[in-house]
Tab-separated table of N, CA and C in Angstrom:
chain	number	residue	atom	x	y	z
A	1	PHE	N	102.855	94.112	104.547
A	1	PHE	CA	103.959	94.485	105.696
A	1	PHE	C	102.959	94.423	107.054
A	2	PRO	N	103.908	94.264	108.214
A	2	PRO	CA	102.652	93.057	109.426
A	2	PRO	C	101.853	94.297	109.427
A	3	SER	N	100.722	93.655	110.643
A	3	SER	CA	99.734	94.318	110.538
A	3	SER	C	99.718	94.552	111.933
A	4	HIS	N	101.073	94.587	113.118
A	4	HIS	CA	101.454	94.846	114.385
A	4	HIS	C	100.489	96.027	114.277
A	5	ASP	N	99.854	96.235	115.083
A	5	ASP	CA	99.530	97.703	116.090
A	5	ASP	C	98.818	98.533	114.971
A	6	ARG	N	98.758	98.242	113.548
A	6	ARG	CA	98.639	99.722	112.388
A	6	ARG	C	96.823	99.181	113.057
A	7	THR	N	96.097	98.776	113.627
A	7	THR	CA	94.525	99.295	113.460
A	7	THR	C	94.355	100.602	114.509
A	8	ALA	N	95.896	100.251	115.653
A	8	ALA	CA	95.414	101.091	116.266
A	8	ALA	C	95.920	102.396	116.221
A	9	ALA	N	96.490	102.324	115.223
A	9	ALA	CA	97.333	103.280	114.875
A	9	ALA	C	96.219	104.375	114.230
A	10	SER	N	95.614	103.689	113.156
A	10	SER	CA	95.090	104.104	112.777
A	10	SER	C	93.567	104.705	113.139
A	11	SER	N	92.904	104.183	114.117
A	11	SER	CA	91.694	104.328	114.653
A	11	SER	C	92.997	105.772	115.025
A	12	LYS	N	93.402	105.701	116.332
A	12	LYS	CA	93.978	106.983	116.738
A	12	LYS	C	94.470	108.291	115.777
A	13	PHE	N	94.828	107.806	114.313
A	13	PHE	CA	95.048	109.155	113.140
A	13	PHE	C	93.494	109.634	112.846
A	14	ASN	N	92.269	107.693	113.117
A	14	ASN	CA	91.352	108.730	112.365
A	14	ASN	C	90.638	110.413	113.478
A	15	SER	N	90.479	109.226	114.169
A	15	SER	CA	90.544	110.216	115.847
A	15	SER	C	90.565	111.771	115.312
A	16	LEU	N	91.668	111.879	115.442
A	16	LEU	CA	92.524	113.125	114.960
A	16	LEU	C	91.721	114.059	113.965
A	17	ALA	N	91.742	113.020	113.089
A	17	ALA	CA	91.321	114.000	111.662
A	17	ALA	C	89.508	114.184	111.357
A	18	ASN	N	89.005	113.405	112.400
A	18	ASN	CA	87.557	113.783	112.817
A	18	ASN	C	87.361	114.312	113.450
A	19	ASN	N	88.239	114.517	114.942
A	19	ASN	CA	87.774	115.445	115.949
A	19	ASN	C	88.327	116.512	115.738
A	20	SER	N	89.262	116.893	115.115
A	20	SER	CA	89.592	118.358	115.467
A	20	SER	C	90.044	119.191	114.090
A	21	ILE	N	88.954	120.546	114.459
A	21	ILE	CA	88.887	121.953	113.492
A	21	ILE	C	90.526	121.881	112.782
A	22	LEU	N	91.253	121.740	114.414
A	22	LEU	CA	92.825	122.284	113.987
A	22	LEU	C	93.085	121.343	112.852
A	23	PHE	N	93.072	120.133	113.083
A	23	PHE	CA	93.817	119.230	112.061
A	23	PHE	C	93.734	119.631	110.299
A	24	PHE	N	91.836	120.290	110.345
A	24	PHE	CA	91.718	120.637	108.963
A	24	PHE	C	92.185	121.875	108.637
A	25	LYS	N	92.422	122.779	109.615
A	25	LYS	CA	92.780	124.638	108.964
A	25	LYS	C	93.753	125.091	108.755
A	26	PRO	N	94.411	124.272	108.293
A	26	PRO	CA	95.895	124.792	107.306
A	26	PRO	C	95.782	124.236	106.042
A	27	PHE	N	94.221	123.175	105.804
A	27	PHE	CA	94.132	122.635	104.463
A	27	PHE	C	93.514	123.584	104.089
A	28	ILE	N	92.425	124.222	104.577
A	28	ILE	CA	91.214	125.294	104.609
A	28	ILE	C	91.481	126.182	103.552
A	29	THR	N	93.075	126.657	104.672
A	29	THR	CA	93.352	128.287	104.606
A	29	THR	C	94.070	127.877	103.250
A	30	SER	N	95.123	126.736	103.171
A	30	SER	CA	96.008	126.623	101.971
A	30	SER	C	94.513	126.371	100.453
A	31	LEU	N	93.833	126.800	100.283
A	31	LEU	CA	92.636	126.448	99.162
A	31	LEU	C	92.000	128.138	99.309
A	32	ASP	N	91.984	128.532	100.418
A	32	ASP	CA	91.323	129.904	100.626
A	32	ASP	C	92.218	130.799	99.352
A	33	LEU	N	92.911	131.031	100.333
A	33	LEU	CA	93.860	132.126	100.021
A	33	LEU	C	94.156	131.964	99.102
A	34	PRO	N	94.056	131.087	97.617
A	34	PRO	CA	94.323	130.747	96.353
A	34	PRO	C	92.623	131.778	95.581
A	35	GLU	N	92.333	130.657	96.214
A	35	GLU	CA	90.504	130.988	95.741
A	35	GLU	C	90.035	133.100	94.926
A	36	ASN	N	90.810	133.204	96.746
A	36	ASN	CA	90.000	135.157	97.078
A	36	ASN	C	91.438	135.787	96.458
A	37	TYR	N	92.016	135.394	96.130
A	37	TYR	CA	93.350	136.138	94.983
A	37	TYR	C	92.550	136.013	93.919
A	38	MET	N	92.176	134.898	93.005
A	38	MET	CA	92.057	134.359	92.041
A	38	MET	C	90.841	135.215	91.657
A	39	GLN	N	89.782	134.953	92.373
A	39	GLN	CA	88.708	135.451	92.525
A	39	GLN	C	88.755	137.740	92.323
A	40	SER	N	89.688	137.926	92.361
A	40	SER	CA	90.457	139.664	92.558
A	40	SER	C	91.041	140.110	90.604
A	41	TYR	N	90.874	138.398	90.600
A	41	TYR	CA	91.151	139.496	89.014
A	41	TYR	C	90.379	138.615	88.180
A	42	GLY	N	88.857	137.725	88.887
A	42	GLY	CA	87.842	137.339	87.824
A	42	GLY	C	87.228	136.061	87.422
A	43	TYR	N	88.601	135.212	87.843
A	43	TYR	CA	88.485	133.725	88.124
A	43	TYR	C	88.163	132.964	89.323
A	44	HIS	N	88.084	131.503	89.202
A	44	HIS	CA	87.515	130.446	90.405
A	44	HIS	C	88.862	129.864	90.191
A	45	TYR	N	88.662	129.353	91.710
A	45	TYR	CA	90.159	128.004	91.896
A	45	TYR	C	89.396	126.951	90.804
A	46	GLY	N	90.342	125.992	89.775
A	46	GLY	CA	89.420	125.215	89.123
A	46	GLY	C	89.740	125.393	88.594
A	47	ASP	N	88.982	127.110	87.328
A	47	ASP	CA	89.044	127.428	86.136
A	47	ASP	C	89.868	127.159	85.042
A	48	PHE	N	91.840	126.581	86.059
A	48	PHE	CA	92.695	126.354	85.096
A	48	PHE	C	92.521	124.762	85.322
A	49	GLU	N	93.171	124.421	84.080
A	49	GLU	CA	93.281	122.785	83.984
A	49	GLU	C	94.948	122.888	84.898
A	50	ALA	N	95.099	121.870	85.203
A	50	ALA	CA	95.602	120.939	86.507
A	50	ALA	C	96.070	119.797	86.849
A	51	HIS	N	97.177	118.981	86.880
A	51	HIS	CA	97.209	118.125	87.734
A	51	HIS	C	96.220	117.301	87.857
A	52	ASN	N	96.336	116.231	88.681
A	52	ASN	CA	95.562	115.382	89.314
A	52	ASN	C	96.475	114.586	90.003
A	53	SER	N	97.566	114.883	89.874
A	53	SER	CA	98.122	113.722	91.039
A	53	SER	C	98.017	113.397	92.099
A	54	LEU	N	98.028	114.326	93.036
A	54	LEU	CA	97.906	113.817	94.374
A	54	LEU	C	96.508	113.209	95.045
A	55	TRP	N	95.122	113.632	94.040
A	55	TRP	CA	94.097	112.778	94.346
A	55	TRP	C	93.969	111.256	94.077
A	56	GLU	N	94.489	111.608	92.480
A	56	GLU	CA	95.145	109.816	92.000
A	56	GLU	C	95.376	109.268	93.035
A	57	MET	N	96.957	109.612	94.019
A	57	MET	CA	97.509	108.756	94.611
A	57	MET	C	96.570	108.313	96.010
A	58	VAL	N	95.814	109.322	96.252
A	58	VAL	CA	94.621	109.490	97.191
A	58	VAL	C	93.735	108.017	97.309
A	59	GLU	N	93.536	108.246	95.730
A	59	GLU	CA	92.679	106.604	95.393
A	59	GLU	C	93.008	105.464	95.444
A	60	ARG	N	94.498	105.967	95.125
A	60	ARG	CA	95.537	104.715	94.964
A	60	ARG	C	95.621	103.692	96.710
A	61	THR	N	95.764	104.552	97.303
A	61	THR	CA	96.439	104.062	99.285
A	61	THR	C	95.203	104.141	99.648
A	62	THR	N	94.235	103.732	98.883
A	62	THR	CA	93.088	103.800	100.454
A	62	THR	C	92.898	102.488	100.941
A	63	ASP	N	94.168	101.370	100.986
A	63	ASP	CA	93.769	100.134	101.569
A	63	ASP	C	94.551	100.180	102.197
A	64	SER	N	95.597	101.257	102.316
A	64	SER	CA	97.138	101.334	103.259
A	64	SER	C	96.724	102.322	103.939
A	65	ILE	N	96.808	102.667	105.333
A	65	ILE	CA	97.338	103.672	105.756
A	65	ILE	C	98.455	104.197	105.865
A	66	LEU	N	99.411	102.882	106.061
A	66	LEU	CA	100.707	103.673	105.851
A	66	LEU	C	101.360	104.229	104.056
A	67	ALA	N	100.592	102.667	103.603
A	67	ALA	CA	100.622	103.592	102.344
A	67	ALA	C	100.375	104.828	101.851
A	68	ARG	N	99.390	105.764	102.615
A	68	ARG	CA	98.456	106.735	101.936
A	68	ARG	C	99.436	107.762	103.279
A	69	MET	N	100.545	107.375	104.462
A	69	MET	CA	101.180	108.287	104.416
A	69	MET	C	101.853	108.427	104.112
A	70	ALA	N	103.154	107.441	103.403
A	70	ALA	CA	103.994	107.462	102.934
A	70	ALA	C	104.343	108.233	101.936
A	71	LEU	N	103.402	108.006	101.448
A	71	LEU	CA	102.792	108.629	99.245
A	71	LEU	C	102.355	110.105	98.778
A	72	VAL	N	100.864	110.150	99.815
A	72	VAL	CA	100.633	111.345	99.577
A	72	VAL	C	101.150	112.733	100.235
A	73	PRO	N	101.531	112.383	101.452
A	73	PRO	CA	102.120	113.770	102.111
A	73	PRO	C	103.699	113.812	101.625
A	74	ARG	N	104.030	112.545	102.166
A	74	ARG	CA	105.444	112.328	102.137
A	74	ARG	C	106.663	112.569	100.520
A	75	THR	N	105.190	111.894	99.599
A	75	THR	CA	105.557	112.549	98.397
A	75	THR	C	104.737	113.343	97.109
A	76	MET	N	103.237	113.112	97.346
A	76	MET	CA	103.146	114.276	96.875
A	76	MET	C	103.240	115.922	96.677
A	77	GLU	N	103.073	116.022	98.259
A	77	GLU	CA	103.062	116.909	98.708
A	77	GLU	C	103.969	117.546	99.220
A	78	ALA	N	105.111	117.192	99.197
A	78	ALA	CA	106.397	117.730	99.638
A	78	ALA	C	106.962	118.096	97.651
A	79	ARG	N	106.338	117.937	97.039
A	79	ARG	CA	106.511	117.847	95.972
A	79	ARG	C	106.294	119.615	95.811
A	80	GLY	N	105.643	120.122	96.537
A	80	GLY	CA	105.211	121.224	96.801
A	80	GLY	C	106.056	122.053	97.544
A	81	LEU	N	106.695	121.183	98.258
A	81	LEU	CA	107.848	121.902	99.278
A	81	LEU	C	109.113	122.487	98.217
A	82	ASP	N	109.425	121.580	96.835
A	82	ASP	CA	109.962	122.058	95.715
A	82	ASP	C	110.079	123.075	95.016
A	83	ALA	N	108.623	122.786	94.292
A	83	ALA	CA	108.044	123.737	93.537
A	83	ALA	C	107.276	125.041	93.972
A	84	VAL	N	107.277	125.486	95.254
A	84	VAL	CA	106.442	126.911	95.550
A	84	VAL	C	107.777	127.971	95.591
A	85	PRO	N	108.933	127.336	95.940
A	85	PRO	CA	110.747	128.614	95.803
A	85	PRO	C	110.279	128.977	93.922
A	86	MET	N	110.061	128.318	93.687
A	86	MET	CA	110.547	128.461	91.999
A	86	MET	C	109.523	129.285	91.367
A	87	ILE	N	108.230	129.031	92.204
A	87	ILE	CA	106.492	129.647	92.038
A	87	ILE	C	106.862	131.098	91.925
A	88	ARG	N	107.216	131.168	93.396
A	88	ARG	CA	107.840	132.675	93.904
A	88	ARG	C	108.062	133.069	93.341
A	89	GLU	N	109.138	133.065	93.011
A	89	GLU	CA	109.913	133.429	92.228
A	89	GLU	C	110.162	134.497	91.696
A	90	ARG	N	109.178	133.377	90.480
A	90	ARG	CA	108.622	133.764	89.066
A	90	ARG	C	107.515	135.113	89.046
A	91	PHE	N	106.483	135.014	90.532
A	91	PHE	CA	106.111	136.116	90.565
A	91	PHE	C	106.131	137.597	91.709
A	92	LYS	N	107.332	136.761	92.410
A	92	LYS	CA	108.161	138.094	92.641
A	92	LYS	C	108.824	139.201	91.708
A	93	GLN	N	109.392	138.205	90.465
A	93	GLN	CA	110.006	138.565	89.541
A	93	GLN	C	109.009	139.991	88.769
A	94	ILE	N	107.399	139.330	88.398
A	94	ILE	CA	106.572	140.284	88.766
A	94	ILE	C	105.895	141.769	89.234
A	95	LYS	N	106.289	140.968	90.172
A	95	LYS	CA	105.793	142.211	91.268
A	95	LYS	C	104.630	141.555	91.987
A	96	GLU	N	103.953	139.987	91.643
A	96	GLU	CA	103.331	140.174	91.846
A	96	GLU	C	102.607	139.810	93.675
A	97	ASN	N	103.023	140.736	94.220
A	97	ASN	CA	103.394	140.502	96.167
A	97	ASN	C	102.035	139.855	96.324
A	98	GLY	N	100.814	139.995	96.017
A	98	GLY	CA	100.466	139.094	96.648
A	98	GLY	C	100.756	138.121	96.447
A	99	ALA	N	100.828	137.475	95.248
A	99	ALA	CA	100.937	135.567	94.506
A	99	ALA	C	102.145	135.870	95.831
A	100	VAL	N	103.072	136.314	95.542
A	100	VAL	CA	104.387	135.983	96.625
A	100	VAL	C	103.821	135.557	98.403
A	101	GLN	N	103.298	136.376	98.497
A	101	GLN	CA	102.922	136.552	100.429
A	101	GLN	C	101.988	135.343	100.198
A	102	ILE	N	101.323	135.075	98.867
A	102	ILE	CA	99.963	133.792	99.702
A	102	ILE	C	101.084	132.802	99.259
A	103	LEU	N	102.266	132.309	98.154
A	103	LEU	CA	102.764	131.350	98.313
A	103	LEU	C	103.583	131.163	99.501
A	104	ASP	N	103.973	132.109	99.951
A	104	ASP	CA	105.316	132.142	101.684
A	104	ASP	C	104.182	131.595	102.894
A	105	ILE	N	102.299	131.903	102.522
A	105	ILE	CA	101.405	130.754	103.460
A	105	ILE	C	100.835	129.460	103.333
A	106	ILE	N	101.714	129.289	101.853
A	106	ILE	CA	100.803	128.079	101.190
A	106	ILE	C	102.559	127.101	101.560
A	107	LEU	N	103.542	127.242	101.597
A	107	LEU	CA	105.396	126.866	101.498
A	107	LEU	C	104.895	126.636	103.610
A	108	ARG	N	104.596	127.719	104.155
A	108	ARG	CA	104.236	126.583	105.705
A	108	ARG	C	103.308	125.884	106.092
A	109	ASP	N	102.632	126.254	105.355
A	109	ASP	CA	101.029	125.405	105.360
A	109	ASP	C	101.666	123.724	104.994
A	110	GLU	N	102.578	124.296	104.283
A	110	GLU	CA	103.033	122.388	103.248
A	110	GLU	C	104.065	122.275	104.146
A	111	ILE	N	104.596	122.296	105.311
A	111	ILE	CA	106.022	121.776	105.755
A	111	ILE	C	104.899	121.598	106.588
A	112	GLY	N	103.886	122.088	107.545
A	112	GLY	CA	102.619	121.380	107.928
A	112	GLY	C	101.835	120.510	107.552
A	113	HIS	N	102.061	120.339	106.524
A	113	HIS	CA	101.250	118.751	106.056
A	113	HIS	C	101.954	117.586	105.935
A	114	VAL	N	103.166	118.334	105.405
A	114	VAL	CA	104.055	116.834	105.185
A	114	VAL	C	104.789	116.256	106.627
A	115	ALA	N	105.314	117.475	107.361
A	115	ALA	CA	105.052	117.183	108.891
A	115	ALA	C	104.326	115.664	109.443
A	116	ILE	N	103.119	116.398	109.099
A	116	ILE	CA	102.259	115.593	110.553
A	116	ILE	C	102.066	113.942	109.470
A	117	GLY	N	102.421	113.992	107.752
A	117	GLY	CA	102.170	113.176	107.370
A	117	GLY	C	104.252	111.979	107.581
A	118	ASN	N	105.026	112.270	107.849
A	118	ASN	CA	106.320	112.378	108.338
A	118	ASN	C	106.206	111.747	109.509
A	119	HIS	N	105.254	112.171	110.270
A	119	HIS	CA	105.483	111.819	111.557
A	119	HIS	C	104.333	110.275	112.221
A	120	TRP	N	102.999	110.082	111.314
A	120	TRP	CA	102.606	109.522	111.297
A	120	TRP	C	103.489	108.236	110.692
A	121	PHE	N	103.796	108.469	109.240
A	121	PHE	CA	104.308	107.426	108.868
A	121	PHE	C	105.658	106.889	109.374
A	122	ASN	N	106.387	107.418	109.854
A	122	ASN	CA	107.439	107.283	111.287
A	122	ASN	C	106.811	106.350	112.203
A	123	TYR	N	105.370	107.001	112.664
A	123	TYR	CA	105.300	105.838	113.490
A	123	TYR	C	104.614	104.197	113.522
A	124	LEU	N	103.675	104.734	112.858
A	124	LEU	CA	103.789	103.441	112.065
A	124	LEU	C	104.952	102.833	111.423
A	125	CYS	N	105.491	102.657	110.698
A	125	CYS	CA	107.475	101.799	110.935
A	125	CYS	C	107.403	101.440	111.735
A	126	LYS	N	107.384	102.120	112.958
A	126	LYS	CA	107.918	101.822	114.582
A	126	LYS	C	107.154	100.640	114.861
A	127	GLN	N	105.652	100.791	114.933
A	127	GLN	CA	105.085	100.204	114.965
A	127	GLN	C	104.968	98.608	114.231
A	128	SER	N	105.676	98.404	113.492
A	128	SER	CA	105.523	97.604	112.627
A	128	SER	C	106.524	96.837	113.103
A	129	ASN	N	107.792	97.306	112.893
A	129	ASN	CA	109.212	97.308	113.233
A	129	ASN	C	109.379	97.015	111.755
A	130	LEU	N	108.888	97.913	111.098
A	130	LEU	CA	109.951	98.541	109.104
A	130	LEU	C	111.313	99.371	109.764
A	131	SER	N	111.453	99.490	108.030
A	131	SER	CA	112.086	100.041	108.537
A	131	SER	C	112.006	101.263	107.936
A	132	PRO	N	111.624	103.218	107.991
A	132	PRO	CA	110.830	103.985	106.688
A	132	PRO	C	111.957	103.628	105.571
A	133	ILE	N	113.224	104.519	105.447
A	133	ILE	CA	113.274	103.841	104.193
A	133	ILE	C	113.394	102.439	103.589
A	134	VAL	N	113.241	101.863	103.481
A	134	VAL	CA	113.138	100.201	103.154
A	134	VAL	C	110.930	100.288	102.985
A	135	ALA	N	110.542	100.290	103.401
A	135	ALA	CA	109.314	100.725	103.281
A	135	ALA	C	108.576	101.465	102.659
A	136	TYR	N	109.220	102.779	103.128
A	136	TYR	CA	109.262	103.911	101.751
A	136	TYR	C	109.232	103.374	100.157
A	137	GLN	N	110.288	103.022	99.883
A	137	GLN	CA	110.845	102.242	98.699
A	137	GLN	C	110.016	101.649	98.062
A	138	GLU	N	109.791	100.350	99.361
A	138	GLU	CA	108.521	99.496	98.341
A	138	GLU	C	107.488	99.999	98.477
A	139	LEU	N	106.753	100.686	98.818
A	139	LEU	CA	105.538	101.220	99.161
A	139	LEU	C	105.816	102.213	97.648
A	140	ALA	N	105.944	102.521	97.379
A	140	ALA	CA	106.447	103.845	96.597
A	140	ALA	C	106.028	103.140	94.978
A	141	THR	N	107.340	101.879	95.136
A	141	THR	CA	107.472	100.964	93.271
A	141	THR	C	105.317	100.025	93.255
A	142	THR	N	105.157	99.738	94.483
A	142	THR	CA	103.749	99.411	94.604
A	142	THR	C	102.214	100.049	94.309
A	143	TYR	N	102.661	100.908	95.138
A	143	TYR	CA	101.662	102.139	94.457
A	143	TYR	C	102.495	102.949	93.105
A	144	ARG	N	102.689	103.045	92.583
A	144	ARG	CA	103.349	103.256	91.639
A	144	ARG	C	103.305	105.081	91.705
A	145	ALA	N	103.710	105.674	92.314
A	145	ALA	CA	105.083	106.870	92.362
A	145	ALA	C	105.556	107.457	91.706
A	146	PRO	N	105.549	109.139	91.528
A	146	PRO	CA	106.363	109.153	90.894
A	146	PRO	C	106.954	109.496	91.498
A	147	LYS	N	108.447	109.657	89.892
A	147	LYS	CA	110.065	109.309	90.168
A	147	LYS	C	110.536	110.874	91.442
A	148	LEU	N	111.207	110.870	92.266
A	148	LEU	CA	111.544	112.292	92.693
A	148	LEU	C	112.805	113.127	91.940
A	149	LYS	N	112.318	113.587	91.515
A	149	LYS	CA	112.919	114.820	90.727
A	149	LYS	C	113.677	115.750	91.166
A	150	GLY	N	114.785	116.877	90.831
A	150	GLY	CA	115.046	118.153	91.669
A	150	GLY	C	114.605	118.687	91.453
A	151	PRO	N	115.037	120.192	91.173
A	151	PRO	CA	115.286	120.767	92.424
A	151	PRO	C	115.064	120.762	93.703
A	152	PHE	N	115.006	120.280	94.837
A	152	PHE	CA	114.556	120.387	96.196
A	152	PHE	C	115.296	120.559	96.851
A	153	ASN	N	113.593	121.550	97.695
A	153	ASN	CA	113.662	122.716	98.340
A	153	ASN	C	113.628	121.952	100.128
A	154	ILE	N	115.475	121.171	100.126
A	154	ILE	CA	116.123	120.690	101.207
A	154	ILE	C	115.485	120.770	102.562
A	155	GLU	N	116.227	122.134	102.985
A	155	GLU	CA	115.271	122.891	104.075
A	155	GLU	C	113.734	122.725	104.753
A	156	ALA	N	113.414	123.484	103.725
A	156	ALA	CA	111.786	122.618	103.951
A	156	ALA	C	111.572	120.962	103.773
A	157	ARG	N	112.252	120.615	103.160
A	157	ARG	CA	112.320	119.307	103.612
A	157	ARG	C	112.514	118.877	105.078
A	158	LYS	N	114.012	119.571	105.379
A	158	LYS	CA	114.353	118.857	107.145
A	158	LYS	C	113.075	119.955	108.042
A	159	LEU	N	112.318	121.010	107.586
A	159	LEU	CA	111.685	121.391	108.453
A	159	LEU	C	110.419	120.506	108.723
A	160	ALA	N	110.393	119.700	107.312
A	160	ALA	CA	108.729	118.620	107.541
A	160	ALA	C	109.437	117.809	107.931
A	161	GLY	N	110.732	116.759	108.274
A	161	GLY	CA	110.864	116.040	109.452
A	161	GLY	C	111.511	115.318	108.282
A	162	PHE	N	112.323	115.466	106.732
A	162	PHE	CA	113.307	114.556	106.654
A	162	PHE	C	113.850	114.214	106.930
A	163	SER	N	114.288	113.262	107.567
A	163	SER	CA	116.314	112.851	108.039
A	163	SER	C	116.880	112.745	107.041
A	164	GLU	N	118.227	112.872	107.811
A	164	GLU	CA	119.243	113.431	107.826
A	164	GLU	C	119.216	111.947	106.059
A	165	GLU	N	119.316	110.403	105.920
A	165	GLU	CA	119.422	109.486	105.614
A	165	GLU	C	118.232	109.879	104.461
A	166	GLU	N	117.152	109.656	104.182
A	166	GLU	CA	115.693	110.160	103.487
A	166	GLU	C	116.107	111.373	102.502
A	167	ILE	N	117.331	112.643	103.233
A	167	ILE	CA	118.070	113.496	102.213
A	167	ILE	C	119.021	113.378	100.893
A	168	GLU	N	119.896	112.636	101.944
A	168	GLU	CA	121.115	111.536	101.734
A	168	GLU	C	120.188	110.800	99.919
A	169	LEU	N	119.257	110.560	100.234
A	169	LEU	CA	119.207	109.251	99.167
A	169	LEU	C	118.376	110.471	98.061
A	170	LEU	N	117.585	111.678	98.218
A	170	LEU	CA	117.814	112.444	97.011
A	170	LEU	C	118.366	113.110	95.851
A	171	GLY	N	120.058	112.893	96.743
A	171	GLY	CA	121.167	112.298	95.405
A	171	GLY	C	121.792	114.033	95.545
A	172	VAL	N	121.187	114.656	96.511
A	172	VAL	CA	121.751	116.118	96.533
A	172	VAL	C	122.908	116.350	97.458
């Protein structure tokens, strides 16, 4: 991918991330809520096996801010947009209202995380004169991103800034 203005964009992103507690606050909230809830049942976050695919993608994309923005928030975290409603419904069925409320907050925060990734990905594509659609497809292949599978939370994806063309490419 062309490097046109990539350094400036990367510098802007790093400045925001390193100097703003507001940038990190939603991430902290998303971790504290489940931890506190699980403690009320005598467990801690991490007591149960979970997949590590988000962190694996973070490690795979250390060489490219464009790849990082394309694949961590827009693929891995966006799966949270899709998964939370189903998980939330299961907790609602068993009247586990505390978990339902936490999942509502996590979904709201996840929309924000993905929106940040969409903003920076599209900014970097524009600065490098790249088609976001083509760039995403190439990066997904190069970095071995998981194939996107439904069901998709279209409303949340739109709120997070996915374009109509991207939504259509999901095949829904």
